[in-house]
mmCIF file of C-alpha atoms in Angstrom:
data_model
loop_
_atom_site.group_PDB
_atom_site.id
_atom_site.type_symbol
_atom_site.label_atom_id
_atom_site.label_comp_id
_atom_site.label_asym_id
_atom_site.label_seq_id
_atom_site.Cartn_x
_atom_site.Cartn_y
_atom_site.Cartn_z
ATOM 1 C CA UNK U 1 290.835 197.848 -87.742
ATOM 2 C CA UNK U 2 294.161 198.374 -85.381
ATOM 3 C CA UNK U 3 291.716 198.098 -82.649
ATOM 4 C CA UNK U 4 290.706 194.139 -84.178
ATOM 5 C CA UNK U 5 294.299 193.372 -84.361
ATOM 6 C CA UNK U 6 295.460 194.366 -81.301
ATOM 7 C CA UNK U 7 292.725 192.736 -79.494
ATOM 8 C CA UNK U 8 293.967 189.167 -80.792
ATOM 9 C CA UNK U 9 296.707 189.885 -79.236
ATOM 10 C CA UNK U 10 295.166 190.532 -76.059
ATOM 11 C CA UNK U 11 293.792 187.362 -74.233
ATOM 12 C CA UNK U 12 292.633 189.415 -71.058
ATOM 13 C CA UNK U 13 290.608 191.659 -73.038
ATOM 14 C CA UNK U 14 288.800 188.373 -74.636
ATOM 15 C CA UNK U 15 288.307 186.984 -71.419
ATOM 16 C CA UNK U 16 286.678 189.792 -70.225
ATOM 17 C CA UNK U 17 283.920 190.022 -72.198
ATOM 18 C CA UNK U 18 280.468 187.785 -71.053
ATOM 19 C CA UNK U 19 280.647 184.103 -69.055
ATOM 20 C CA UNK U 20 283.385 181.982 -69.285
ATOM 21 C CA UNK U 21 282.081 179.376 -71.902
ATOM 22 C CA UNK U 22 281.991 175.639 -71.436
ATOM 23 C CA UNK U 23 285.653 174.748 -72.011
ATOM 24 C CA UNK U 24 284.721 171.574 -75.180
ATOM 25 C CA UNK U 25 282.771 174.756 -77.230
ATOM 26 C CA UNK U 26 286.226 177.230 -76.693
ATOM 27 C CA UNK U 27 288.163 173.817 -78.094
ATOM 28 C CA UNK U 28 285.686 173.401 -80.648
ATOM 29 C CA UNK U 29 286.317 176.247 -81.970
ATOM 30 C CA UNK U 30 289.933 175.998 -81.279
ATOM 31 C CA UNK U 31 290.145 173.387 -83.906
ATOM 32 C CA UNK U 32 288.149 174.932 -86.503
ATOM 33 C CA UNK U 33 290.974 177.684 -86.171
ATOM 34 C CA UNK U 34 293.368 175.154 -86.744
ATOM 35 C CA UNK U 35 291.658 173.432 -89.179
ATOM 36 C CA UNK U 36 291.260 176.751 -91.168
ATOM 37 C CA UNK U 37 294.802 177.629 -90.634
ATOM 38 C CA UNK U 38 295.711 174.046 -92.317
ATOM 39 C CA UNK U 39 293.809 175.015 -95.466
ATOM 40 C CA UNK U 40 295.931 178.752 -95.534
ATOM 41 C CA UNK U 41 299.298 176.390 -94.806
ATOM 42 C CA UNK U 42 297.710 174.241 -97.830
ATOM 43 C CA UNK U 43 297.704 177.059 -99.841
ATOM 44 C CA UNK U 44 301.566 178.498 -99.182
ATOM 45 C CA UNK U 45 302.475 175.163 -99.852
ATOM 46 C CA UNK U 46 300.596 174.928 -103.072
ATOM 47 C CA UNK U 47 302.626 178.751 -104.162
ATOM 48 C CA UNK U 48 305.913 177.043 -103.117
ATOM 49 C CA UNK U 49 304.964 174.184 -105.201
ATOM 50 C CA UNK U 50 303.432 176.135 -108.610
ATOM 51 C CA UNK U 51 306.522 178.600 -108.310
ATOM 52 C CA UNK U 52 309.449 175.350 -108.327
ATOM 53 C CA UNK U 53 307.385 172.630 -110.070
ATOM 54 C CA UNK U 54 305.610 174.017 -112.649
ATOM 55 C CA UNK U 55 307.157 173.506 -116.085
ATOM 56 C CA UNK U 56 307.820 176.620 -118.083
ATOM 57 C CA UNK U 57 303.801 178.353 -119.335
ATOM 58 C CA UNK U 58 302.929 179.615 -122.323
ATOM 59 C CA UNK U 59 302.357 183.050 -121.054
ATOM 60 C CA UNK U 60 305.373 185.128 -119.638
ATOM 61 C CA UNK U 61 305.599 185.135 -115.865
ATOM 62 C CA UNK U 62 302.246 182.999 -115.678
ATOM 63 C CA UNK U 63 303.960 180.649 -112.957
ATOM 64 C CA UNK U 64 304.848 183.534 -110.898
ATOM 65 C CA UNK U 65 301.449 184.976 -111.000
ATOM 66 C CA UNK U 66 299.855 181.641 -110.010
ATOM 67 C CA UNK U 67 302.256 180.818 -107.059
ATOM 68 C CA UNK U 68 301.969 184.691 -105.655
ATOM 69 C CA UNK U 69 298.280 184.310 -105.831
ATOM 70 C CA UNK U 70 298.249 180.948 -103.985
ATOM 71 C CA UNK U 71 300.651 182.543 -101.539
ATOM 72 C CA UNK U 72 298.350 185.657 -100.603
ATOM 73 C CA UNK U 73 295.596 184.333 -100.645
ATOM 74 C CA UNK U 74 296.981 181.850 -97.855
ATOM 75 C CA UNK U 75 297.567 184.419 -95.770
ATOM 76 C CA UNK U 76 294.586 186.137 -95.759
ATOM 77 C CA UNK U 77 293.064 182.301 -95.295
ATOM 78 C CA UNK U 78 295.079 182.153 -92.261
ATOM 79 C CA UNK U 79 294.535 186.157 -90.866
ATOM 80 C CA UNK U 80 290.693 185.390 -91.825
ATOM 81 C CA UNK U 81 291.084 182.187 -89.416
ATOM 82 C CA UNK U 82 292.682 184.556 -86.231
ATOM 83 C CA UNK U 83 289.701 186.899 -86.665
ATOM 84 C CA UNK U 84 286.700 184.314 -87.221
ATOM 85 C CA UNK U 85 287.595 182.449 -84.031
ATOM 86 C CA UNK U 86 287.896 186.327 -81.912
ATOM 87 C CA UNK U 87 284.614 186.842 -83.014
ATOM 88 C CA UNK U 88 283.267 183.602 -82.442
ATOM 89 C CA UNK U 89 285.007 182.972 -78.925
ATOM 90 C CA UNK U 90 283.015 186.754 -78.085
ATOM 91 C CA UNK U 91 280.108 185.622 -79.198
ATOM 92 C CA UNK U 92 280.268 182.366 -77.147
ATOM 93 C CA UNK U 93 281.189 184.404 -74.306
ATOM 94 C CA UNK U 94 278.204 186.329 -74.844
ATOM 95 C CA UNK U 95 275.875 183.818 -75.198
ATOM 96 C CA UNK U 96 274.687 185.318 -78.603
ATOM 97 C CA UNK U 97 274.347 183.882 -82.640
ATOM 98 C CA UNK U 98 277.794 182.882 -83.960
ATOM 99 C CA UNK U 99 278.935 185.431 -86.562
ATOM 100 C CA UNK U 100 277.911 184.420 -89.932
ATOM 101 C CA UNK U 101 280.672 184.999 -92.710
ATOM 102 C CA UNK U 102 280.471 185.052 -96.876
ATOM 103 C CA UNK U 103 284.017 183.903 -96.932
ATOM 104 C CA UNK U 104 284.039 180.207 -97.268
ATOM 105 C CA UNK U 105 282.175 180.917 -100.302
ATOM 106 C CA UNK U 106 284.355 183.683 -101.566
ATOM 107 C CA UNK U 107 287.473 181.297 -101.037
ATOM 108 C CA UNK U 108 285.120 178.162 -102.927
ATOM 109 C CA UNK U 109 284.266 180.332 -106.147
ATOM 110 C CA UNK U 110 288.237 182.118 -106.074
ATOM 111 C CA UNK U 111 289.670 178.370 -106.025
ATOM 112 C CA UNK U 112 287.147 177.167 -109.141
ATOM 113 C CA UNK U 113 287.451 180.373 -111.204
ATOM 114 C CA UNK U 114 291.050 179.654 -110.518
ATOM 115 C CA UNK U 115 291.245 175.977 -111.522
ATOM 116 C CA UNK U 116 288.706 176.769 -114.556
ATOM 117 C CA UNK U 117 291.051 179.007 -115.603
ATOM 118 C CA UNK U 118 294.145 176.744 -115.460
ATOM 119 C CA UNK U 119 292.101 174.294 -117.398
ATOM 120 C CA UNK U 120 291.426 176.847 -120.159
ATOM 121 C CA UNK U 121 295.265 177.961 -120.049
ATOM 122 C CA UNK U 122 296.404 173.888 -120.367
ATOM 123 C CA UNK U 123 294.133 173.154 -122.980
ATOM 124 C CA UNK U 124 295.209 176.448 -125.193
ATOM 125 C CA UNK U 125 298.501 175.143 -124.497
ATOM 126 C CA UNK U 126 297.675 171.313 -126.211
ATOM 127 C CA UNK U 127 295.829 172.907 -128.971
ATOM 128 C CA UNK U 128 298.800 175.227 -129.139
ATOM 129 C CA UNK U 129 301.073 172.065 -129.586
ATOM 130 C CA UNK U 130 299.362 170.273 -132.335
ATOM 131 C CA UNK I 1 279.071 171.174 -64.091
ATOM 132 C CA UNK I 2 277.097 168.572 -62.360
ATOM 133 C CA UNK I 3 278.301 165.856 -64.986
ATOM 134 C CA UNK I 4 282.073 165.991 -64.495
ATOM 135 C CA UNK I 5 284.234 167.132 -67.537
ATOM 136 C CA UNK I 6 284.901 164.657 -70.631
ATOM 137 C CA UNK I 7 288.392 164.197 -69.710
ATOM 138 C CA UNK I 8 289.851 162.861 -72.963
ATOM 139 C CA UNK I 9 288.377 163.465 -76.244
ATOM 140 C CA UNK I 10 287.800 167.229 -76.475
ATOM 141 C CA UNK I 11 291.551 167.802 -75.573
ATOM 142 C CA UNK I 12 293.064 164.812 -77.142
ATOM 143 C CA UNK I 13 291.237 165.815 -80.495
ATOM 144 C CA UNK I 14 292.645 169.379 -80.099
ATOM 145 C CA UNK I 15 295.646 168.143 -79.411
ATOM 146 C CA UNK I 16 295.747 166.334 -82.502
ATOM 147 C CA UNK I 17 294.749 168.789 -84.626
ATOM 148 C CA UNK I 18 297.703 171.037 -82.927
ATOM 149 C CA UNK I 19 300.038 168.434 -84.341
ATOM 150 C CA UNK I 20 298.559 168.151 -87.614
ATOM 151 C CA UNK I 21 299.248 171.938 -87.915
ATOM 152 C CA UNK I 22 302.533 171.751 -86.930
ATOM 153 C CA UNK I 23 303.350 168.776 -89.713
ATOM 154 C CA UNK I 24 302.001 171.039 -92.344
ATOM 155 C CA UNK I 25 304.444 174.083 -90.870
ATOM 156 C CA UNK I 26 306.824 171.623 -91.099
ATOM 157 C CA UNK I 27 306.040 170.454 -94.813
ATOM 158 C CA UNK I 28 305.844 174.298 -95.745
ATOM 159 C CA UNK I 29 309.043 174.670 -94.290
ATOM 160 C CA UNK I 30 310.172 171.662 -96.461
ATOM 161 C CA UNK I 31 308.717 173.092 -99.642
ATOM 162 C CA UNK I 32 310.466 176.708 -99.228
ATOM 163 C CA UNK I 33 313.727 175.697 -98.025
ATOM 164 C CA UNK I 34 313.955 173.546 -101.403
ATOM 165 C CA UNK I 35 313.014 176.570 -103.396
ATOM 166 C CA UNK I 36 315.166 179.207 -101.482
ATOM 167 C CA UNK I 37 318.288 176.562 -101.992
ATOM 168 C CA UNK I 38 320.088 177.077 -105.561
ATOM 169 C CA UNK I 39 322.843 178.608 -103.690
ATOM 170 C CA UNK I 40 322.861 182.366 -104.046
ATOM 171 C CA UNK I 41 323.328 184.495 -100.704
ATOM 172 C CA UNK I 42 319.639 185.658 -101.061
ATOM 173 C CA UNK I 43 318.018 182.280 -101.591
ATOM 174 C CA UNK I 44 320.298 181.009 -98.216
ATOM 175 C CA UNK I 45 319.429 184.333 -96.617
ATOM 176 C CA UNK I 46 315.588 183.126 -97.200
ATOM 177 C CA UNK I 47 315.850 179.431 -96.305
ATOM 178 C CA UNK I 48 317.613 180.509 -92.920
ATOM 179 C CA UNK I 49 314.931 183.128 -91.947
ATOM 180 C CA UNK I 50 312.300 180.281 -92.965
ATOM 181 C CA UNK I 51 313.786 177.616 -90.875
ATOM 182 C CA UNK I 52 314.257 180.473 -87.943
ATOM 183 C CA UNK I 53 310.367 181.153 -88.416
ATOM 184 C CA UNK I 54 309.599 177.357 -88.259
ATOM 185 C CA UNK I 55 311.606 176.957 -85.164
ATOM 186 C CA UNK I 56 309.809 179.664 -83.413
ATOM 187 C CA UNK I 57 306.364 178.027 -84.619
ATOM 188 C CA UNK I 58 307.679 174.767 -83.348
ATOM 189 C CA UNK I 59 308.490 175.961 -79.714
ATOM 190 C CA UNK I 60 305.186 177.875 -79.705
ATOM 191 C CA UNK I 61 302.824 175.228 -80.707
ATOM 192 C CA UNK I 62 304.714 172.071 -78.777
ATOM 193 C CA UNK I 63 303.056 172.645 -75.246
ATOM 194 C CA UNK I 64 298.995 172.617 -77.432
ATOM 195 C CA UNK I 65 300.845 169.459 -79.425
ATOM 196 C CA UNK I 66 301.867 167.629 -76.736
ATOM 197 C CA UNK I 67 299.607 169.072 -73.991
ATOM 198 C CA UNK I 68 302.310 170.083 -71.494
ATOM 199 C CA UNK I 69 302.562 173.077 -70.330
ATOM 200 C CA UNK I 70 299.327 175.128 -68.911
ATOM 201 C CA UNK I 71 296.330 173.190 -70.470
ATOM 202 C CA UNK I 72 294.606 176.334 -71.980
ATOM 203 C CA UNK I 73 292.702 177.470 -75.358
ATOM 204 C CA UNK I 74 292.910 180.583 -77.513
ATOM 205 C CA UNK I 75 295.512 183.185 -75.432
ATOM 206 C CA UNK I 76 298.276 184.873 -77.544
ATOM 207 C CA UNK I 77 299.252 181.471 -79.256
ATOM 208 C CA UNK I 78 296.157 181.697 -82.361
ATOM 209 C CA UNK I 79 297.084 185.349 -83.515
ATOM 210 C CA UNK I 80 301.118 184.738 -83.089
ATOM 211 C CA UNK I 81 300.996 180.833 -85.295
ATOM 212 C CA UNK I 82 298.817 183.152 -87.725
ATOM 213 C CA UNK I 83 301.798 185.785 -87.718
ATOM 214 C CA UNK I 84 303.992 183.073 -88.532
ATOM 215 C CA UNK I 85 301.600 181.744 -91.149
ATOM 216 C CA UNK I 86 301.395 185.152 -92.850
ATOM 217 C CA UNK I 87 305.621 185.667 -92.804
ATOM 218 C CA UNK I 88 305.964 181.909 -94.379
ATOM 219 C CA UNK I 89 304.141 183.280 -97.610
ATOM 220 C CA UNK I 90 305.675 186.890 -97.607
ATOM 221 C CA UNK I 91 308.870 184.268 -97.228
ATOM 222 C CA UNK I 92 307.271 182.282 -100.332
ATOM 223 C CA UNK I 93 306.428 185.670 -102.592
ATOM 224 C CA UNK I 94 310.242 186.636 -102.370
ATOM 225 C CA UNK I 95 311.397 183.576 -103.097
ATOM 226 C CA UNK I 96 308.642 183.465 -106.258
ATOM 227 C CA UNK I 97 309.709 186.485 -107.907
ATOM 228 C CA UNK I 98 313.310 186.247 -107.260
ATOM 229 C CA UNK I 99 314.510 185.912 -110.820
ATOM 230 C CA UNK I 100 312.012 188.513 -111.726
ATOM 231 C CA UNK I 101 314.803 191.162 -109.768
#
């Protein structure tokens, strides 16, 4: 794993690895970093958001939970991002399949469960009212 | 390349979406400074290390923004905006559980 990490941080190594890749595929995939790294940004934003705007919930502490989650799970959105584009830049380099990866779909169900479950929590909370 | 390169698009288009990024650092920035400020010494603390952290994201994204500067992809400048990503929500989880202390 500390071997990953530190090779992000290490353009040479990158570099060295296979042929140097038409230029518009290393930008293409340049901006699908980027574009990922929006959607982790998205999320801190949306944490900073639940954890100022959110009205008081029902349950104890249930705005804190929801903005923490939103936070981490932007960050591993955004250290997913870093890691996806390594591989892919390697395998571009090496003239091989791009890595295939679960975790679009991971992060797709996470944000519905999540949103189904704010649903359930808002309408408790009307029938709650009445 | 027998064709020549594309001189505009690819760049210009990564360009943009450098400067897109750097709005929504900025709009994060926006978001925690406004949560960090009900004026106790930790919350300032907080919004001045956030504001330090979206400097330092600003001067490290403005030559892939602007397209000064060496016109390169990937290098150090992916994992180290990601860095800054990740300390922006540690940032944001402090600030979130602060009157849980």
């Amino acid at each position: 794993m500390w071997k990953t990490i530190r090779r992000w941080f290490d353009p040479a190594e990158l570099r060295s690895v296979g042929e140097p890749p038409d230029y518009r595929f290393s930008l293409a995939n340049e901006r699908t970093f980027l574009a990922w790294l929006r959607t982790g940004l998205a999320l801190v934003g949306g944490g900073l958001a639940a954890a100022q705007f959110l009205p008081p919930l029902p349950m104890s502490h249930l705005r804190e939970v929801i903005a923490v989650a939103l936070l981490l799970l932007g960050a591993a959105v955004a250290i997913r991002a870093v890691d996806h584009w390594a591989r892919t830049e390697r395998a571009i380099r090496l003239g091989q399949e791009l890595p295939a990866s679960r975790f679009p779909a991971i992060l797709a169900l996470a944000v519905g469960v999540g949103a189904l479950l704010l649903v359930v929590a808002v309408l408790m909370r009307a029938v709650g009212d009445r | 390349m027998s064709t020549g390169r594309d001189p505009g698009l690819q760049a210009e288009r990564t360009r943009l979406a450098w400067r897109r990024t750097l709005l929504t650092i900025t709009v994060v920035t926006v978001l925690a400074v406004r949560l960090a400020s009900t004026g106790d010494p930790t919350g300032a603390l907080i919004a001045g290390v956030t504001v330090l952290v979206w400097g330092a994201l600003l001067a490290l994204c403005w030559p892939r923004a602007t397209g000064t500067g060496p016109a390169r992809t990937g290098g150090r400048t992916l994992p180290l905006v990601t860095v800054g990503t990740v300390v922006l929500a540690s940032l944001g989880v402090l600030l979130a559980l602060r009157g849980l202390w």
